[in-house]
XYZ file of C-alpha atoms in Angstrom:
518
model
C 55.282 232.970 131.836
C 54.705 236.599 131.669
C 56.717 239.678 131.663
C 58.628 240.591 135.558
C 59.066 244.514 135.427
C 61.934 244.712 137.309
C 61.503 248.188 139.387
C 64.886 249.741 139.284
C 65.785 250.172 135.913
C 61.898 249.629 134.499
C 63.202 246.741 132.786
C 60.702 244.282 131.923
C 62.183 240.784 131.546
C 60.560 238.930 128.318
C 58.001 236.513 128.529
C 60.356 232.996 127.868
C 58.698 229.905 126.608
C 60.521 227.217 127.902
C 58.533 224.108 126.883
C 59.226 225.205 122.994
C 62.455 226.120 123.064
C 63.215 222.720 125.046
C 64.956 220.862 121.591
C 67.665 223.777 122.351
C 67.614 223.812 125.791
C 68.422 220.230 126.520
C 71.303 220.246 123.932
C 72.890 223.121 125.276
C 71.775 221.743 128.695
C 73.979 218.426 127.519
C 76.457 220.985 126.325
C 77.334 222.608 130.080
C 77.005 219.180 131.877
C 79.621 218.044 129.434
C 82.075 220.390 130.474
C 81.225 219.330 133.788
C 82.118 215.834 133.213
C 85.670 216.764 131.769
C 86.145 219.506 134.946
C 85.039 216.589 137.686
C 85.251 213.127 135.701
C 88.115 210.739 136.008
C 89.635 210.704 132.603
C 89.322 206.969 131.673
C 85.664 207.261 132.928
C 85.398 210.413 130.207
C 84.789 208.875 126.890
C 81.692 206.435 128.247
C 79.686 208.755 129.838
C 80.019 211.483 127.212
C 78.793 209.757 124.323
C 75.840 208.643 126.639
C 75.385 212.166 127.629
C 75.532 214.051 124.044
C 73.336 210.886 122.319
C 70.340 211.374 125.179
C 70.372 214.702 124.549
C 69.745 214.313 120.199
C 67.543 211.684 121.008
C 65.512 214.003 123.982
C 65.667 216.931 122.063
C 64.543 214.671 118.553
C 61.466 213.598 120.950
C 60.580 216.877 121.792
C 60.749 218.570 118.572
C 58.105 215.498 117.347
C 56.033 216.451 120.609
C 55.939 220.565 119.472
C 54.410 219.934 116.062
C 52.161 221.887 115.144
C 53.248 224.904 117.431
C 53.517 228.220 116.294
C 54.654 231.624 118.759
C 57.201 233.957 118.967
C 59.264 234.174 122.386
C 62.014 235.747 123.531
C 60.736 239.316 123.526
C 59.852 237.528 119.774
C 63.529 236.892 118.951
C 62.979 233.491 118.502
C 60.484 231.193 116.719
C 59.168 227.987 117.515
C 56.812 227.315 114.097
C 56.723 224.246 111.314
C 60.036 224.947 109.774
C 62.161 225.402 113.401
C 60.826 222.104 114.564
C 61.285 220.365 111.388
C 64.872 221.183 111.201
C 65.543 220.675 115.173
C 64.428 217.908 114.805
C 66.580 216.626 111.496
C 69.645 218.265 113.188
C 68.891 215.931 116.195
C 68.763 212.917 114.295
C 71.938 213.701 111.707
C 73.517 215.035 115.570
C 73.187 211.677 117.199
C 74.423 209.623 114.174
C 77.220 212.008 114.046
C 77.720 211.760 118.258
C 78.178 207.924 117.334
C 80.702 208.585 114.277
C 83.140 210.312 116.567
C 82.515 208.018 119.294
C 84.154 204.631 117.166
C 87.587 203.367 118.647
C 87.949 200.417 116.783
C 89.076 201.951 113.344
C 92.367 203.677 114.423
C 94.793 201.799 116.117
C 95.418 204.523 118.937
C 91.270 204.557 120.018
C 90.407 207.643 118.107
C 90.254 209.642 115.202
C 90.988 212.636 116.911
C 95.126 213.844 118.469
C 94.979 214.530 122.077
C 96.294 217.664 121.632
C 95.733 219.618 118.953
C 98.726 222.845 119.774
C 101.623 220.896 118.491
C 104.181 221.419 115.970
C 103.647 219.359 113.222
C 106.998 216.447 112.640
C 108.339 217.195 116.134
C 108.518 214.534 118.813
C 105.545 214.819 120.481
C 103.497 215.100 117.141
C 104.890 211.906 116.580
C 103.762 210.304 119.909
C 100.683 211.625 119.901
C 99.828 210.231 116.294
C 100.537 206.662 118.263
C 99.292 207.709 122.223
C 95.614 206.200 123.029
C 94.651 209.663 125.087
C 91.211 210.253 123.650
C 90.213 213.874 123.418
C 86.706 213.469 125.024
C 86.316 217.628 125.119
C 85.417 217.025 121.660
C 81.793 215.709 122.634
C 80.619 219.021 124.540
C 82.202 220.926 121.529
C 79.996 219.109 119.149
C 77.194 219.557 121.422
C 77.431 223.121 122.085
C 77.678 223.579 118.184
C 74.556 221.489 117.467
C 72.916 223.394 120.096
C 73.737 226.905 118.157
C 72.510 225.169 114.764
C 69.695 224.751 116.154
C 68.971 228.260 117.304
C 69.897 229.544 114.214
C 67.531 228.704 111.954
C 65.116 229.898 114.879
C 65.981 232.830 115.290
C 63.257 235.887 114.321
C 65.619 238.155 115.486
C 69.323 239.175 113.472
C 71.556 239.636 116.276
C 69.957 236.491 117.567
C 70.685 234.799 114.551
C 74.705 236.678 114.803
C 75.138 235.146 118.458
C 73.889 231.630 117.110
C 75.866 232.013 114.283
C 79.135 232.146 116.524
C 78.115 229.257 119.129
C 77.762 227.321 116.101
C 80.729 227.915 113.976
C 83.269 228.166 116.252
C 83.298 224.803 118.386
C 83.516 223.870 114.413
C 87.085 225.930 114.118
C 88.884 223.826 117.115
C 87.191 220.464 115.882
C 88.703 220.623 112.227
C 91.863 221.161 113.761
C 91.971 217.829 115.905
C 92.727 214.969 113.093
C 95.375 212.478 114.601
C 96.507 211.395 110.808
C 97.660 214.388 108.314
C 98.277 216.628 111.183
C 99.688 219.425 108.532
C 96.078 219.321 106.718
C 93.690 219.052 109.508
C 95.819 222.612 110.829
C 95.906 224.922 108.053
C 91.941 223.473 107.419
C 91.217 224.751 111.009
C 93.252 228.483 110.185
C 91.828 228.557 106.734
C 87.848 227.848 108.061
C 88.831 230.328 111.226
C 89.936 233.163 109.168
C 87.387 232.749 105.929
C 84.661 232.337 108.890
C 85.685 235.174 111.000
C 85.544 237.448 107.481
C 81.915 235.815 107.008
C 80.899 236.449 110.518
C 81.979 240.470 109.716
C 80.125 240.621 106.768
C 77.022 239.153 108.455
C 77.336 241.868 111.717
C 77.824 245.071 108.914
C 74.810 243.803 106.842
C 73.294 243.692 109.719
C 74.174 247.162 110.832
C 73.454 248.367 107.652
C 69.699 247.041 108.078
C 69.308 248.533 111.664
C 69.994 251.723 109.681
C 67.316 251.354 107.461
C 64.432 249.417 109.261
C 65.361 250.924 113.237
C 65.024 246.980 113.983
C 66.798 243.855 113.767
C 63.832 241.681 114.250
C 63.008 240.190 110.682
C 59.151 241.111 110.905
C 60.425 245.028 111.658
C 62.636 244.932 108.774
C 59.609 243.267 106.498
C 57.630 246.146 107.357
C 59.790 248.848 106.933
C 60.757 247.334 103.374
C 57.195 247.246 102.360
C 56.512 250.447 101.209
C 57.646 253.135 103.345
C 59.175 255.556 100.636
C 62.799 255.275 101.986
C 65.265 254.353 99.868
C 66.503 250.764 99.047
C 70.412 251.576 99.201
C 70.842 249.832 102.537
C 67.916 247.383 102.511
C 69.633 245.966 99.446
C 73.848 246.512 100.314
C 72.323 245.366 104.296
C 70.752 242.204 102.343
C 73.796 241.426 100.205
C 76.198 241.620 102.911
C 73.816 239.773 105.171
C 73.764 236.837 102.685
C 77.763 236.354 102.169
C 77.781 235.293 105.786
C 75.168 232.634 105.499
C 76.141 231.515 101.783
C 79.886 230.884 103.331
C 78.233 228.679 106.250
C 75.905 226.967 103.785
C 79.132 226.051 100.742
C 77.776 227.963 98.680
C 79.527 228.976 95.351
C 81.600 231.647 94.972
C 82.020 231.841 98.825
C 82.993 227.811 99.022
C 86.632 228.238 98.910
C 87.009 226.912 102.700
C 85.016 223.941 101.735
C 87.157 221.230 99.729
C 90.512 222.015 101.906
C 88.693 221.575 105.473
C 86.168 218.794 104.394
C 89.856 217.044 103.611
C 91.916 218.015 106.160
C 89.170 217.601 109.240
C 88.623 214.611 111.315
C 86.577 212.386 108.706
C 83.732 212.437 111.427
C 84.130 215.936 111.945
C 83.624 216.545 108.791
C 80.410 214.164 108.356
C 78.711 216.469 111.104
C 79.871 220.205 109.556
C 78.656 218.382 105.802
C 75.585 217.673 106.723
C 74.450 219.464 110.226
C 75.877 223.077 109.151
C 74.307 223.195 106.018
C 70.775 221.986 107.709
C 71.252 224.924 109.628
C 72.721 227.297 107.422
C 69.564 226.780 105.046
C 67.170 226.876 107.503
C 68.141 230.517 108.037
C 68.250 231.303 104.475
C 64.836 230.358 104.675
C 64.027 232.351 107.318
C 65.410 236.109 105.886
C 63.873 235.198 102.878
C 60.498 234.403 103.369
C 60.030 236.169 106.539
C 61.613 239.698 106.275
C 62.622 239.483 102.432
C 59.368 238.511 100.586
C 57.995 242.013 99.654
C 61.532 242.814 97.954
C 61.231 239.814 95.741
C 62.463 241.612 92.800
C 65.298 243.332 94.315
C 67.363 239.893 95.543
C 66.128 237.239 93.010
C 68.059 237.663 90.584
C 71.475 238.071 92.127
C 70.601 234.497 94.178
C 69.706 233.223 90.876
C 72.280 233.668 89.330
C 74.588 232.525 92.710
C 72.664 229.394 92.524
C 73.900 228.832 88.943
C 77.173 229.598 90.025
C 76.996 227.058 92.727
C 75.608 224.095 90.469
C 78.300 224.883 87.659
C 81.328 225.052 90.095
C 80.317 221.937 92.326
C 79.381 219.881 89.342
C 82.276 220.557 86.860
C 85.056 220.873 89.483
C 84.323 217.917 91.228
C 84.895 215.752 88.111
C 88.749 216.786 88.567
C 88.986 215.788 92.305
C 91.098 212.857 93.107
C 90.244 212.635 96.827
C 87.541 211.450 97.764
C 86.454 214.035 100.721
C 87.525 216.599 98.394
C 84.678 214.895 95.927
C 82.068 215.163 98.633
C 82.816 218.982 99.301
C 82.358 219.753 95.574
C 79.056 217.472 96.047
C 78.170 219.430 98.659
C 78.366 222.904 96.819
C 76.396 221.404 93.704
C 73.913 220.858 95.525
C 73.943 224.079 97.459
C 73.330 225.067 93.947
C 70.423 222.510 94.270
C 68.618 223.462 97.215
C 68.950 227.239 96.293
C 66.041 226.621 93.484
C 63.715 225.693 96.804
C 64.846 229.169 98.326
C 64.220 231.070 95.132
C 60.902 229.865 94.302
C 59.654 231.543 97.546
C 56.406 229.543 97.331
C 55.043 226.774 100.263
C 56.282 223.652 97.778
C 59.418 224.904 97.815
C 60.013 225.470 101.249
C 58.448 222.074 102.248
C 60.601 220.963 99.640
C 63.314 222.341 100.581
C 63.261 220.620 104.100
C 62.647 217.385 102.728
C 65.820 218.144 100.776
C 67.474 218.928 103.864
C 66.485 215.739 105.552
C 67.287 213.269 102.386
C 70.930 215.006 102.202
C 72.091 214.782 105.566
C 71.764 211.549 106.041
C 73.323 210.506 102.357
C 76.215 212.626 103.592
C 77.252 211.244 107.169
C 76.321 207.631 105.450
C 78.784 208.628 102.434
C 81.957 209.594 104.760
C 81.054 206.842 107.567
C 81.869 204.587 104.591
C 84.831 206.554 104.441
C 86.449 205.906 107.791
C 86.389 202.135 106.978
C 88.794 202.024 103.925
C 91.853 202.396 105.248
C 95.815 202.260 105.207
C 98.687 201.900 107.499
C 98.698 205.842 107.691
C 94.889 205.898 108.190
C 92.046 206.637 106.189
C 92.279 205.835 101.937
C 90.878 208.603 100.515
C 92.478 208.937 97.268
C 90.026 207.301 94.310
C 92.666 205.407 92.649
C 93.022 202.945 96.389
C 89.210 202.657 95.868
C 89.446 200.610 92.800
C 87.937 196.864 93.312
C 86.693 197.669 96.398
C 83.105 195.498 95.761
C 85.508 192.584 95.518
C 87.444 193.319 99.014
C 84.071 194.274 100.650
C 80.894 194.177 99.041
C 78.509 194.810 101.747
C 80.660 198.726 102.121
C 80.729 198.923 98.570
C 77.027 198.575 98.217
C 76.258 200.782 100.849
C 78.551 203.457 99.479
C 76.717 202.893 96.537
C 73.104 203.644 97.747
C 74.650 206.597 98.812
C 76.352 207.964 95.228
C 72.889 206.977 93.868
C 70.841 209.095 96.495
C 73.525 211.986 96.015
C 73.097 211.479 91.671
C 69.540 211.466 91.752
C 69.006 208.495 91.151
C 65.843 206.918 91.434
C 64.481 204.280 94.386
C 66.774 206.777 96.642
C 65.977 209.576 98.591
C 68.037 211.686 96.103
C 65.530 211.705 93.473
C 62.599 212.058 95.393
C 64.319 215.336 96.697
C 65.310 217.159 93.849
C 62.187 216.178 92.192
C 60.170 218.157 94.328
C 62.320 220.845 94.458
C 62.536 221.281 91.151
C 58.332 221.268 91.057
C 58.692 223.864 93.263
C 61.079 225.778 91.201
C 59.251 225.284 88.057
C 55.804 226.414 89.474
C 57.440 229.464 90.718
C 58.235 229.959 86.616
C 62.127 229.495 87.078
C 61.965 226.828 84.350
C 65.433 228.044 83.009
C 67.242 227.717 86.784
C 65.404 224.393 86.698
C 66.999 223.324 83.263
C 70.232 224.355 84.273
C 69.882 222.431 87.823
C 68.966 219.130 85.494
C 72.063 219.628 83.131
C 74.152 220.295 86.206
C 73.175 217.391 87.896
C 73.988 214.895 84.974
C 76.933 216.454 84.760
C 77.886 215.496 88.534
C 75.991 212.693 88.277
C 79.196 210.896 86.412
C 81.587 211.626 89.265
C 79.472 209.460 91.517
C 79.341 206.746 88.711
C 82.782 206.890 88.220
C 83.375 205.815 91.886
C 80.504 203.232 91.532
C 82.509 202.082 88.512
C 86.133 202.391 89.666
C 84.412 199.816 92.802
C 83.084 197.325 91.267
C 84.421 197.100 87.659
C 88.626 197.262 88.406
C 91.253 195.067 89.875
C 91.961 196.108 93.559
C 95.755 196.631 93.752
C 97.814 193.883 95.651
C 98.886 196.561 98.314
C 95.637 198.282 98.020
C 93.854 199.431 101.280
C 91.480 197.163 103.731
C 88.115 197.846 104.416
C 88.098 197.573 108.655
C 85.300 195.972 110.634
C 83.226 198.698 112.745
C 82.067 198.602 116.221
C 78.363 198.780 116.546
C 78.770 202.630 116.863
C 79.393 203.209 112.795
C 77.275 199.798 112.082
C 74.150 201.931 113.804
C 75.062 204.996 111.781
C 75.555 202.939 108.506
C 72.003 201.154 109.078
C 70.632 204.681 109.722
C 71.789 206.456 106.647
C 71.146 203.358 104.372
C 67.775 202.514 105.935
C 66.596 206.598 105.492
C 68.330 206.887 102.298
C 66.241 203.831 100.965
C 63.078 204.407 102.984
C 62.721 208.285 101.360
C 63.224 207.068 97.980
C 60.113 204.432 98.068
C 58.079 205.455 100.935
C 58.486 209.591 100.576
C 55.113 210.488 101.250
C 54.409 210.142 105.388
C 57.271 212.591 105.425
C 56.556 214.764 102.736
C 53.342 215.493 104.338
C 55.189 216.272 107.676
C 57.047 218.729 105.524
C 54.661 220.322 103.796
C 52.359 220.914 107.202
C 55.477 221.888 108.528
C 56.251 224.745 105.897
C 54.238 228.115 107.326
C 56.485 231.042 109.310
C 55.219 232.410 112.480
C 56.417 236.260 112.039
């Protein structure tokens, strides 16, 4: 479509292409019609036609993003780009978003039809907290929200362009901010998760717009190829390229867990909706990478020097913090948050290395952990209590002998998340750490291989505590799923299993799929 100048003002519209940005557009399309459904929908007719709506639209937009491979332009006046590594990741986020779309959609697991409170504004111990732990209202708003965030996850990684990538950075985060707040159980937690992730995020979200004010200063630009040439060799000085890069970074390092801006990341990951949490775990950090990626390789690579260090030494931060922590965690979502910041640490060596294996690398990564993760806390909702979910380690002990079918699934996934071989785990941070060592960080990659034995006993020690002690008398059940969280199980495992023997068809797709359009 090209360019309308528009007469009056001698505004000339930019030339839009709609056929590849269609992944985004149909989710966000989903998105608006879902809010339609909950302005014009009778509410017991809701739930249904929700889930139907925000699962066609991961699947369409998962279909489409196969369909654009191999596309490369710029649109959007070249604010956004449709190349290898924005497909790749559309289309991951669509697949981890419609396994996630089917988490939230189970009703079998709590005894009131939902992990989510109908109402999230109420103070905690009064009266109507208590009837709405027990009331079967289903808050159905909850699908739009997670489709309007999926839809800015998307985007963001896309985005060629930083206020772009600001405005995509909002749409994302903060349908995120109302859904951690929703748990029915632990209504105390799940609240001062959603005020602690609101106010940490809205800090990250300031340091992102003054880093990128700071950059407009220097490069006269926000579009990432503008600021790429400016920083290659124009004479100016580096002050604000470098404080307009640092700041710049805090924002996406906070969305992305990564050490020492993780703080957020253990309390919410506990006190969120267990299937809330499965999407922000994996879906967020998809996205939040994807960008790093993108400022990196696009509009950082001439500065090389300048940033490498610092992130090198953040990513040894990360691993350290994740991996040593987490062997003092007791809960078992609190476990999988310091996971998740190890191996921030992790995928940080695929950033650094700034060369094609580790990008294709690091979306193969990507792929293998997001599905380990929504697997991992899927198995989570299923061992549960009277007061809901068991998440505390010492209620998992003897759990093989209760269960052994969960057990062994949460097992794959410990294995994938340890490294261990036969799961998509090892096949990940093996070529990531290729990547890393041809780029000569040998040292980072060292550290990355301590680090990881290191976290690798926490997952044992669950694998142990399962299958190798007495479960307790009064211990918890494991509950029997509706065929929502059996799909999602079968997913994860089948992907978790299918990367660790058969990698290659998709490492290929990665590695044609790791070249910028800029």
């Amino acid at each position: 479509m090209s360019g309308v100048a528009l007469a009056a003002g001698g505004f000339t519209a930019p030339s839009i292409s709609y056929s590849g940005l269609s992944p985004v557009l149909i989710v966000f399309g989903a998105a608006g019609l879902g809010v339609l459904v909950e302005a014009f929908v009778p509410r017991d007719r809701r739930g249904g036609l929700q889930v139907v709506l925000a699962s066609a639209a991961c699947i369409a937009a998962l279909v489409a993003s196969i369909l654009l491979a191999g596309r490369h332009e710029l649109t959007a006046a070249n604010a956004v780009a449709i190349d290898g590594p924005a497909l790749f990741i559309d289309g991951t986020l669509a697949g981890l978003g419609l396994i996630s779309v089917l988490l939230l959609a189970e009703r079998s697991l709590d005894s009131a039809g939902s992990a989510l409170v109908a109402q999230a504004a109420v103070t905690v111990g009064s009266s109507a907290d208590r009837a709405l732990a027990t009331a079967r209202r289903v808050q159905t708003e909850a699908f739009p929200l997670m489709t309007f965030a999926l839809g800015g996850m998307m985007l963001f990684p896309a985005s060629n362009n930083l206020l772009v990538m600001f405005v995509s950075l909002e749409v994302l985060s903060l349908p995120l901010y109302l859904l951690a707040g929703l748990a029915r159980r632990r209504r105390l937690l799940s609240q001062e998760a959603a005020v602690k992730y609101f106010l940490l995020g809205a800090f990250a979200s300031a340091f992102f717009l003054y880093g990128l004010a700071l950059l407009y200063g220097y490069a006269g630009t926000v579009s990432l190829s503008g600021i790429l040439a400016s920083a290659g060799g124009t004479g100016k000085g580096d002050t604000l390229l470098l404080i307009g890069l640092g700041l710049l970074v805090v924002g996406l390092l906070f969305k992305a867990s990564v050490a020492p801006f993780h703080t957020w990341t253990p309390d919410v990951y506990q006190g969120a909706p267990t299937p809330v949490t499965a999407f922000m775990g994996s879906c967020t950090k998809v996205a939040a990478f994807g960008a790093l990626l993108r400022i990196f390789y696009v509009a950082f690579n001439s500065t090389t020097w300048d940033w490498r260090p610092i992130m090198w030494a953040i990513a040894v931060i990360s691993m350290v913090v994740g991996a040593v922590l987490g062997l003092t965690q007791t809960d078992i979502k609190r476990l999988l948050a310091y996971s998740s910041i190890a191996h921030a640490g992790f995928l940080l060596v695929g950033v650094i290395a700034l060369n094609p294996s580790g990008l294709s690398g690091t979306l193969f990564y990507l792929l293998a952990y997001g599905f380990s993760t929504v697997g991992a806390f899927a198995i989570v909702t299923l061992v549960r209590t009277s007061g809901g979910e068991a998440t505390h380690l010492s209620q998992w002990a003897g759990l093989a002998k209760r269960s052994p079918l969960v057990a062994g699934m949460f097992t794959v996934f410990m294995l994938s998340l340890a490294g261990v071989p036969l799961t998509s785990g090892f096949i990940a941070k093996f070529v990531i750490f290729k990547a890393g060592i041809d780029s000569g960080l040998g040292l980072l990659v060292v550290i990355a291989l301590v680090t990881s034995a290191v976290a690798a006993f926490y997952y044992l020690r669950v694998v142990v505590l399962m299958y190798f002690s007495d479960p307790a008398e009064d211990g918890p059940t494991v509950a029997v799923p509706s065929a929502f969280t059996g799909a999602v199980l079968a997913v994860s495992v089948a992907v978790t299993i299918f990367l660790g023997i058969l990698p290659q068809s998709i490492l290929d797709v990665a590695d044609k799929a790791a070249h910028f359009v800029s």
